[in-house]
Amino acid sequence: IAGITQAPTSQILAAGRRMTLRCTQDMRHNAMYWYRQDLGLGLRLIHYSNTAGTTGKGEVPDGYSVSRANTDDFPLTLASAVPSQTSVYFCASSASGLVTDTQYFGPGTRLTVL
Amino acid sequence: AQSVTQLGSHVSVSEGALVLLRCNYSSSVPPYLFWYVQYPNQGLQLLLKYTSAATLVKGINGFEAEFKKSETSFHLTKPSAHMSDAAEYFCAVTIASGNTPLVFGKGTRLSVIA
């Protein structure tokens, strides 16, 4: 059982380029999340999806977009990357989206924007 | 809005010593509280959670935390530190109403000295 997989593991990207971070889960969880982790700031929620076909904005959504075409996949797109988007990005999922649910995290994608 | 404050960005203990990681929360309504752990180069995993049942919560790997409403605290403890406990620990808070997302603290890095 893989749980949550993220791709790529790491990426160096030129500013202005478009980039999609991939996230796939095999647990049939309804809810999925994207966080960014920055030193000294902890994790901040970018976007979330409580079920396939719906998405919502988190704390820091600007410059990012998501889609949830099916239960398993939740890609995060940076339309035009900027250096401030240099971060480690974590995808997570939970069974139902209830606030008491445990969230399961992927291994992360380290993104550097130059 | 909910928030958590983790006191001390870095805590160092000797192997076998007590581990105490501090977390204070701010919430106008009864909170749900979580501790997550992040081992090097991995995603986060749940240690334990408080969801308004017993105030003393036991988690994995010998960790426990006590919800103290009068002190607005949810400190994480372990009686005897192991080398394998070296990691980053995150406290997080949410509330029962709606789809309020988890709000994470900035994290505390635990070092264990042999």
PDB file of C-alpha atoms in Angstrom:
ATOM      1  CA  ILE A   1       0.000   0.000   0.000  1.00  0.00           C
ATOM      2  CA  ALA A   2       1.629   3.238  -1.129  1.00  0.00           C
ATOM      3  CA  GLY A   3      -0.604   5.726   0.701  1.00  0.00           C
ATOM      4  CA  ILE A   4       0.169   9.094  -0.822  1.00  0.00           C
ATOM      5  CA  THR A   5       2.697   9.614  -3.578  1.00  0.00           C
ATOM      6  CA  GLN A   6       4.003  12.954  -4.758  1.00  0.00           C
ATOM      7  CA  ALA A   7       5.977  13.825  -7.855  1.00  0.00           C
ATOM      8  CA  PRO A   8       8.488  15.128  -8.492  1.00  0.00           C
ATOM      9  CA  THR A   9      10.583  14.645  -5.364  1.00  0.00           C
ATOM     10  CA  SER A  10      12.394  17.874  -6.078  1.00  0.00           C
ATOM     11  CA  GLN A  11      12.502  20.442  -8.834  1.00  0.00           C
ATOM     12  CA  ILE A  12      14.442  23.562  -9.743  1.00  0.00           C
ATOM     13  CA  LEU A  13      12.346  25.921 -11.797  1.00  0.00           C
ATOM     14  CA  ALA A  14      12.978  29.218 -13.558  1.00  0.00           C
ATOM     15  CA  ALA A  15      10.764  32.101 -12.508  1.00  0.00           C
ATOM     16  CA  GLY A  16       7.803  32.565 -14.816  1.00  0.00           C
ATOM     17  CA  ARG A  17       7.537  28.898 -15.719  1.00  0.00           C
ATOM     18  CA  ARG A  18       4.406  26.841 -15.184  1.00  0.00           C
ATOM     19  CA  MET A  19       4.682  23.832 -12.896  1.00  0.00           C
ATOM     20  CA  THR A  20       2.292  21.120 -11.758  1.00  0.00           C
ATOM     21  CA  LEU A  21       2.964  19.123  -8.619  1.00  0.00           C
ATOM     22  CA  ARG A  22       1.286  15.765  -8.655  1.00  0.00           C
ATOM     23  CA  CYS A  23      -0.385  13.989  -5.760  1.00  0.00           C
ATOM     24  CA  THR A  24      -2.069  10.594  -5.824  1.00  0.00           C
ATOM     25  CA  GLN A  25      -3.588   8.609  -2.964  1.00  0.00           C
ATOM     26  CA  ASP A  26      -4.753   5.004  -2.967  1.00  0.00           C
ATOM     27  CA  MET A  27      -6.729   5.058   0.285  1.00  0.00           C
ATOM     28  CA  ARG A  28     -10.009   6.189  -1.319  1.00  0.00           C
ATOM     29  CA  HIS A  29     -10.027   9.209   0.985  1.00  0.00           C
ATOM     30  CA  ASN A  30     -12.591  11.885   0.234  1.00  0.00           C
ATOM     31  CA  ALA A  31     -10.596  14.901   1.404  1.00  0.00           C
ATOM     32  CA  MET A  32      -7.222  16.092   0.137  1.00  0.00           C
ATOM     33  CA  TYR A  33      -5.022  19.047   1.014  1.00  0.00           C
ATOM     34  CA  TRP A  34      -1.980  20.950  -0.168  1.00  0.00           C
ATOM     35  CA  TYR A  35       0.363  22.611   2.320  1.00  0.00           C
ATOM     36  CA  ARG A  36       3.594  24.503   1.991  1.00  0.00           C
ATOM     37  CA  GLN A  37       6.255  24.255   4.674  1.00  0.00           C
ATOM     38  CA  ASP A  38       8.688  27.101   5.187  1.00  0.00           C
ATOM     39  CA  LEU A  39      11.390  27.324   7.823  1.00  0.00           C
ATOM     40  CA  GLY A  40      10.090  29.072  10.918  1.00  0.00           C
ATOM     41  CA  LEU A  41       6.532  29.253   9.595  1.00  0.00           C
ATOM     42  CA  GLY A  42       5.344  25.680   9.978  1.00  0.00           C
ATOM     43  CA  LEU A  43       2.761  24.342   7.552  1.00  0.00           C
ATOM     44  CA  ARG A  44       0.266  26.579   5.828  1.00  0.00           C
ATOM     45  CA  LEU A  45      -2.746  25.354   3.896  1.00  0.00           C
ATOM     46  CA  ILE A  46      -2.854  26.348   0.236  1.00  0.00           C
ATOM     47  CA  HIS A  47      -5.980  24.605  -1.099  1.00  0.00           C
ATOM     48  CA  TYR A  48      -8.166  21.718  -0.088  1.00  0.00           C
ATOM     49  CA  SER A  49     -10.862  19.477  -1.502  1.00  0.00           C
ATOM     50  CA  ASN A  50     -13.493  17.781   0.641  1.00  0.00           C
ATOM     51  CA  THR A  51     -14.680  15.538  -2.170  1.00  0.00           C
ATOM     52  CA  ALA A  52     -14.097  14.959  -5.863  1.00  0.00           C
ATOM     53  CA  GLY A  53     -15.366  17.886  -7.911  1.00  0.00           C
ATOM     54  CA  THR A  54     -15.042  20.491  -5.148  1.00  0.00           C
ATOM     55  CA  THR A  55     -12.137  22.647  -4.014  1.00  0.00           C
ATOM     56  CA  GLY A  56     -11.585  25.410  -1.503  1.00  0.00           C
ATOM     57  CA  LYS A  57      -9.012  28.049  -0.650  1.00  0.00           C
ATOM     58  CA  GLY A  58      -6.756  27.796   2.348  1.00  0.00           C
ATOM     59  CA  GLU A  59      -4.614  30.368   4.091  1.00  0.00           C
ATOM     60  CA  VAL A  60      -2.188  31.077   1.220  1.00  0.00           C
ATOM     61  CA  PRO A  61      -3.932  30.333  -2.116  1.00  0.00           C
ATOM     62  CA  ASP A  62      -2.574  33.173  -4.263  1.00  0.00           C
ATOM     63  CA  GLY A  63      -0.503  32.001  -7.213  1.00  0.00           C
ATOM     64  CA  TYR A  64      -1.753  28.421  -6.954  1.00  0.00           C
ATOM     65  CA  SER A  65      -4.633  26.481  -8.464  1.00  0.00           C
ATOM     66  CA  VAL A  66      -5.957  22.959  -7.939  1.00  0.00           C
ATOM     67  CA  SER A  67      -8.398  20.579  -9.510  1.00  0.00           C
ATOM     68  CA  ARG A  68     -10.084  17.401  -8.256  1.00  0.00           C
ATOM     69  CA  ALA A  69     -11.374  15.486 -11.233  1.00  0.00           C
ATOM     70  CA  ASN A  70     -11.440  12.178  -9.353  1.00  0.00           C
ATOM     71  CA  THR A  71     -10.981  10.799  -5.847  1.00  0.00           C
ATOM     72  CA  ASP A  72      -7.360   9.773  -6.188  1.00  0.00           C
ATOM     73  CA  ASP A  73      -5.608  12.764  -7.766  1.00  0.00           C
ATOM     74  CA  PHE A  74      -5.154  16.332  -6.559  1.00  0.00           C
ATOM     75  CA  PRO A  75      -2.621  18.261  -8.675  1.00  0.00           C
ATOM     76  CA  LEU A  76      -1.325  21.676  -7.628  1.00  0.00           C
ATOM     77  CA  THR A  77      -0.414  24.119 -10.389  1.00  0.00           C
ATOM     78  CA  LEU A  78       1.785  27.186 -10.233  1.00  0.00           C
ATOM     79  CA  ALA A  79       0.776  29.160 -13.325  1.00  0.00           C
ATOM     80  CA  SER A  80       3.808  31.466 -13.291  1.00  0.00           C
ATOM     81  CA  ALA A  81       6.295  30.576 -10.589  1.00  0.00           C
ATOM     82  CA  VAL A  82       7.962  33.253  -8.452  1.00  0.00           C
ATOM     83  CA  PRO A  83      10.929  32.910  -6.074  1.00  0.00           C
ATOM     84  CA  SER A  84       8.666  33.316  -3.015  1.00  0.00           C
ATOM     85  CA  GLN A  85       7.088  29.991  -3.972  1.00  0.00           C
ATOM     86  CA  THR A  86      10.340  28.228  -3.123  1.00  0.00           C
ATOM     87  CA  SER A  87       9.217  25.796  -0.451  1.00  0.00           C
ATOM     88  CA  VAL A  88       8.539  22.193   0.439  1.00  0.00           C
ATOM     89  CA  TYR A  89       5.062  21.174  -0.629  1.00  0.00           C
ATOM     90  CA  PHE A  90       3.106  18.450   1.130  1.00  0.00           C
ATOM     91  CA  CYS A  91      -0.041  16.760  -0.061  1.00  0.00           C
ATOM     92  CA  ALA A  92      -2.284  15.138   2.539  1.00  0.00           C
ATOM     93  CA  SER A  93      -5.560  13.263   2.656  1.00  0.00           C
ATOM     94  CA  SER A  94      -8.179  12.318   5.206  1.00  0.00           C
ATOM     95  CA  ALA A  95     -11.032   9.873   5.087  1.00  0.00           C
ATOM     96  CA  SER A  96     -14.024  12.178   5.220  1.00  0.00           C
ATOM     97  CA  GLY A  97     -12.872  15.759   5.664  1.00  0.00           C
ATOM     98  CA  LEU A  98     -14.192  15.930   9.217  1.00  0.00           C
ATOM     99  CA  VAL A  99     -12.047  18.154  11.402  1.00  0.00           C
ATOM    100  CA  THR A 100     -11.310  15.251  13.753  1.00  0.00           C
ATOM    101  CA  ASP A 101      -9.990  13.045  10.948  1.00  0.00           C
ATOM    102  CA  THR A 102      -6.341  12.097  10.898  1.00  0.00           C
ATOM    103  CA  GLN A 103      -4.515  13.583   7.960  1.00  0.00           C
ATOM    104  CA  TYR A 104      -2.025  11.372   6.125  1.00  0.00           C
ATOM    105  CA  PHE A 105       0.873  13.130   4.470  1.00  0.00           C
ATOM    106  CA  GLY A 106       2.932  12.406   1.404  1.00  0.00           C
ATOM    107  CA  PRO A 107       6.734  12.611   1.388  1.00  0.00           C
ATOM    108  CA  GLY A 108       6.801  16.140  -0.044  1.00  0.00           C
ATOM    109  CA  THR A 109       8.136  17.972  -3.095  1.00  0.00           C
ATOM    110  CA  ARG A 110      11.039  20.356  -2.649  1.00  0.00           C
ATOM    111  CA  LEU A 111      10.620  23.219  -5.129  1.00  0.00           C
ATOM    112  CA  THR A 112      13.194  25.893  -5.817  1.00  0.00           C
ATOM    113  CA  VAL A 113      12.246  28.846  -8.011  1.00  0.00           C
ATOM    114  CA  LEU A 114      15.166  30.873  -9.321  1.00  0.00           C
TER     115      LEU A 114
ATOM    116  CA  ALA B   1      -9.569  32.607  14.444  1.00  0.00           C
ATOM    117  CA  GLN B   2      -7.721  29.743  16.039  1.00  0.00           C
ATOM    118  CA  SER B   3      -3.976  29.671  16.576  1.00  0.00           C
ATOM    119  CA  VAL B   4      -1.295  27.724  18.380  1.00  0.00           C
ATOM    120  CA  THR B   5       2.003  28.865  19.807  1.00  0.00           C
ATOM    121  CA  GLN B   6       4.814  26.412  20.299  1.00  0.00           C
ATOM    122  CA  LEU B   7       7.282  27.643  22.879  1.00  0.00           C
ATOM    123  CA  GLY B   8      10.826  26.917  21.806  1.00  0.00           C
ATOM    124  CA  SER B   9      11.815  26.280  18.216  1.00  0.00           C
ATOM    125  CA  HIS B  10      14.487  23.849  19.373  1.00  0.00           C
ATOM    126  CA  VAL B  11      14.572  21.595  22.429  1.00  0.00           C
ATOM    127  CA  SER B  12      17.510  19.403  23.350  1.00  0.00           C
ATOM    128  CA  VAL B  13      17.331  16.557  25.876  1.00  0.00           C
ATOM    129  CA  SER B  14      19.579  13.718  26.945  1.00  0.00           C
ATOM    130  CA  GLU B  15      18.664  10.164  26.111  1.00  0.00           C
ATOM    131  CA  GLY B  16      16.477   8.829  28.921  1.00  0.00           C
ATOM    132  CA  ALA B  17      15.400  12.275  30.092  1.00  0.00           C
ATOM    133  CA  LEU B  18      11.875  13.665  30.141  1.00  0.00           C
ATOM    134  CA  VAL B  19      10.616  15.212  26.921  1.00  0.00           C
ATOM    135  CA  LEU B  20       8.348  18.250  27.284  1.00  0.00           C
ATOM    136  CA  LEU B  21       7.225  20.173  24.216  1.00  0.00           C
ATOM    137  CA  ARG B  22       4.949  23.113  24.889  1.00  0.00           C
ATOM    138  CA  CYS B  23       1.872  24.160  22.958  1.00  0.00           C
ATOM    139  CA  ASN B  24      -0.614  26.877  23.871  1.00  0.00           C
ATOM    140  CA  TYR B  25      -3.723  27.485  21.849  1.00  0.00           C
ATOM    141  CA  SER B  26      -6.086  30.347  21.235  1.00  0.00           C
ATOM    142  CA  SER B  27      -9.703  29.639  20.388  1.00  0.00           C
ATOM    143  CA  SER B  28     -13.018  31.285  21.242  1.00  0.00           C
ATOM    144  CA  VAL B  29     -14.803  27.933  21.093  1.00  0.00           C
ATOM    145  CA  PRO B  30     -13.776  24.476  22.327  1.00  0.00           C
ATOM    146  CA  PRO B  31     -10.868  23.293  20.210  1.00  0.00           C
ATOM    147  CA  TYR B  32      -9.680  20.040  18.803  1.00  0.00           C
ATOM    148  CA  LEU B  33      -5.923  19.684  19.197  1.00  0.00           C
ATOM    149  CA  PHE B  34      -3.339  17.512  17.475  1.00  0.00           C
ATOM    150  CA  TRP B  35       0.332  16.688  17.663  1.00  0.00           C
ATOM    151  CA  TYR B  36       2.101  15.589  14.494  1.00  0.00           C
ATOM    152  CA  VAL B  37       5.711  14.432  14.114  1.00  0.00           C
ATOM    153  CA  GLN B  38       7.965  14.854  11.102  1.00  0.00           C
ATOM    154  CA  TYR B  39      11.068  12.703  10.809  1.00  0.00           C
ATOM    155  CA  PRO B  40      13.857  13.961   8.546  1.00  0.00           C
ATOM    156  CA  ASN B  41      12.924  14.055   4.863  1.00  0.00           C
ATOM    157  CA  GLN B  42       9.462  12.646   5.502  1.00  0.00           C
ATOM    158  CA  GLY B  43       5.906  13.889   5.675  1.00  0.00           C
ATOM    159  CA  LEU B  44       4.035  14.425   8.925  1.00  0.00           C
ATOM    160  CA  GLN B  45       2.345  11.634  10.843  1.00  0.00           C
ATOM    161  CA  LEU B  46      -0.171  11.861  13.654  1.00  0.00           C
ATOM    162  CA  LEU B  47       1.093  11.298  17.208  1.00  0.00           C
ATOM    163  CA  LEU B  48      -2.151  11.925  19.070  1.00  0.00           C
ATOM    164  CA  LYS B  49      -5.271  14.055  19.103  1.00  0.00           C
ATOM    165  CA  TYR B  50      -7.730  15.564  21.558  1.00  0.00           C
ATOM    166  CA  THR B  51     -11.335  15.650  20.386  1.00  0.00           C
ATOM    167  CA  SER B  52     -13.192  16.541  23.607  1.00  0.00           C
ATOM    168  CA  ALA B  53     -13.173  13.110  25.220  1.00  0.00           C
ATOM    169  CA  ALA B  54     -10.547  12.313  27.890  1.00  0.00           C
ATOM    170  CA  THR B  55      -8.267  15.254  28.644  1.00  0.00           C
ATOM    171  CA  LEU B  56      -5.194  13.012  28.929  1.00  0.00           C
ATOM    172  CA  VAL B  57      -4.488  11.595  25.510  1.00  0.00           C
ATOM    173  CA  LYS B  58      -2.055   8.786  24.836  1.00  0.00           C
ATOM    174  CA  GLY B  59      -0.410   8.470  21.469  1.00  0.00           C
ATOM    175  CA  ILE B  60       2.108   6.385  19.642  1.00  0.00           C
ATOM    176  CA  ASN B  61       5.721   5.795  20.685  1.00  0.00           C
ATOM    177  CA  GLY B  62       5.022   6.502  24.371  1.00  0.00           C
ATOM    178  CA  PHE B  63       3.951  10.116  23.922  1.00  0.00           C
ATOM    179  CA  GLU B  64       1.008  11.688  25.717  1.00  0.00           C
ATOM    180  CA  ALA B  65      -0.532  15.128  26.039  1.00  0.00           C
ATOM    181  CA  GLU B  66      -2.950  16.706  28.479  1.00  0.00           C
ATOM    182  CA  PHE B  67      -5.594  19.234  27.512  1.00  0.00           C
ATOM    183  CA  LYS B  68      -5.773  21.962  30.164  1.00  0.00           C
ATOM    184  CA  LYS B  69      -8.519  24.435  29.421  1.00  0.00           C
ATOM    185  CA  SER B  70      -7.597  26.745  32.321  1.00  0.00           C
ATOM    186  CA  GLU B  71      -4.082  27.090  30.930  1.00  0.00           C
ATOM    187  CA  THR B  72      -5.074  26.896  27.227  1.00  0.00           C
ATOM    188  CA  SER B  73      -2.335  24.315  26.857  1.00  0.00           C
ATOM    189  CA  PHE B  74      -1.765  20.954  25.213  1.00  0.00           C
ATOM    190  CA  HIS B  75       1.824  20.087  26.083  1.00  0.00           C
ATOM    191  CA  LEU B  76       3.410  16.907  24.727  1.00  0.00           C
ATOM    192  CA  THR B  77       5.414  14.681  27.064  1.00  0.00           C
ATOM    193  CA  LYS B  78       7.335  11.437  27.070  1.00  0.00           C
ATOM    194  CA  PRO B  79       8.946  10.065  30.246  1.00  0.00           C
ATOM    195  CA  SER B  80      12.167   8.847  28.644  1.00  0.00           C
ATOM    196  CA  ALA B  81      13.616  10.121  25.388  1.00  0.00           C
ATOM    197  CA  HIS B  82      15.037   7.761  22.786  1.00  0.00           C
ATOM    198  CA  MET B  83      17.446   8.671  20.027  1.00  0.00           C
ATOM    199  CA  SER B  84      14.719   7.778  17.555  1.00  0.00           C
ATOM    200  CA  ASP B  85      12.526  10.592  18.926  1.00  0.00           C
ATOM    201  CA  ALA B  86      14.703  13.212  17.252  1.00  0.00           C
ATOM    202  CA  ALA B  87      12.329  14.954  14.845  1.00  0.00           C
ATOM    203  CA  GLU B  88      10.230  18.062  14.288  1.00  0.00           C
ATOM    204  CA  TYR B  89       6.979  18.217  16.245  1.00  0.00           C
ATOM    205  CA  PHE B  90       3.962  20.263  15.262  1.00  0.00           C
ATOM    206  CA  CYS B  91       0.955  21.213  17.346  1.00  0.00           C
ATOM    207  CA  ALA B  92      -2.247  21.983  15.434  1.00  0.00           C
ATOM    208  CA  VAL B  93      -5.726  23.266  16.271  1.00  0.00           C
ATOM    209  CA  THR B  94      -9.148  23.303  14.713  1.00  0.00           C
ATOM    210  CA  ILE B  95     -12.742  23.663  15.876  1.00  0.00           C
ATOM    211  CA  ALA B  96     -15.885  21.625  15.449  1.00  0.00           C
ATOM    212  CA  SER B  97     -17.917  23.966  13.268  1.00  0.00           C
ATOM    213  CA  GLY B  98     -17.929  23.797   9.498  1.00  0.00           C
ATOM    214  CA  ASN B  99     -14.872  22.897   7.522  1.00  0.00           C
ATOM    215  CA  THR B 100     -12.400  24.888   9.558  1.00  0.00           C
ATOM    216  CA  PRO B 101      -8.968  23.692   8.456  1.00  0.00           C
ATOM    217  CA  LEU B 102      -6.142  22.672  10.738  1.00  0.00           C
ATOM    218  CA  VAL B 103      -3.894  25.521  11.818  1.00  0.00           C
ATOM    219  CA  PHE B 104      -0.355  24.367  12.551  1.00  0.00           C
ATOM    220  CA  GLY B 105       2.206  25.832  14.893  1.00  0.00           C
ATOM    221  CA  LYS B 106       5.671  26.694  13.672  1.00  0.00           C
ATOM    222  CA  GLY B 107       7.172  23.500  14.999  1.00  0.00           C
ATOM    223  CA  THR B 108       9.695  22.445  17.624  1.00  0.00           C
ATOM    224  CA  ARG B 109      12.777  20.532  16.655  1.00  0.00           C
ATOM    225  CA  LEU B 110      13.709  17.906  19.242  1.00  0.00           C
ATOM    226  CA  SER B 111      17.315  16.792  19.505  1.00  0.00           C
ATOM    227  CA  VAL B 112      18.262  13.808  21.667  1.00  0.00           C
ATOM    228  CA  ILE B 113      21.814  13.663  22.961  1.00  0.00           C
ATOM    229  CA  ALA B 114      23.450  10.329  23.723  1.00  0.00           C
TER     230      ALA B 114
END
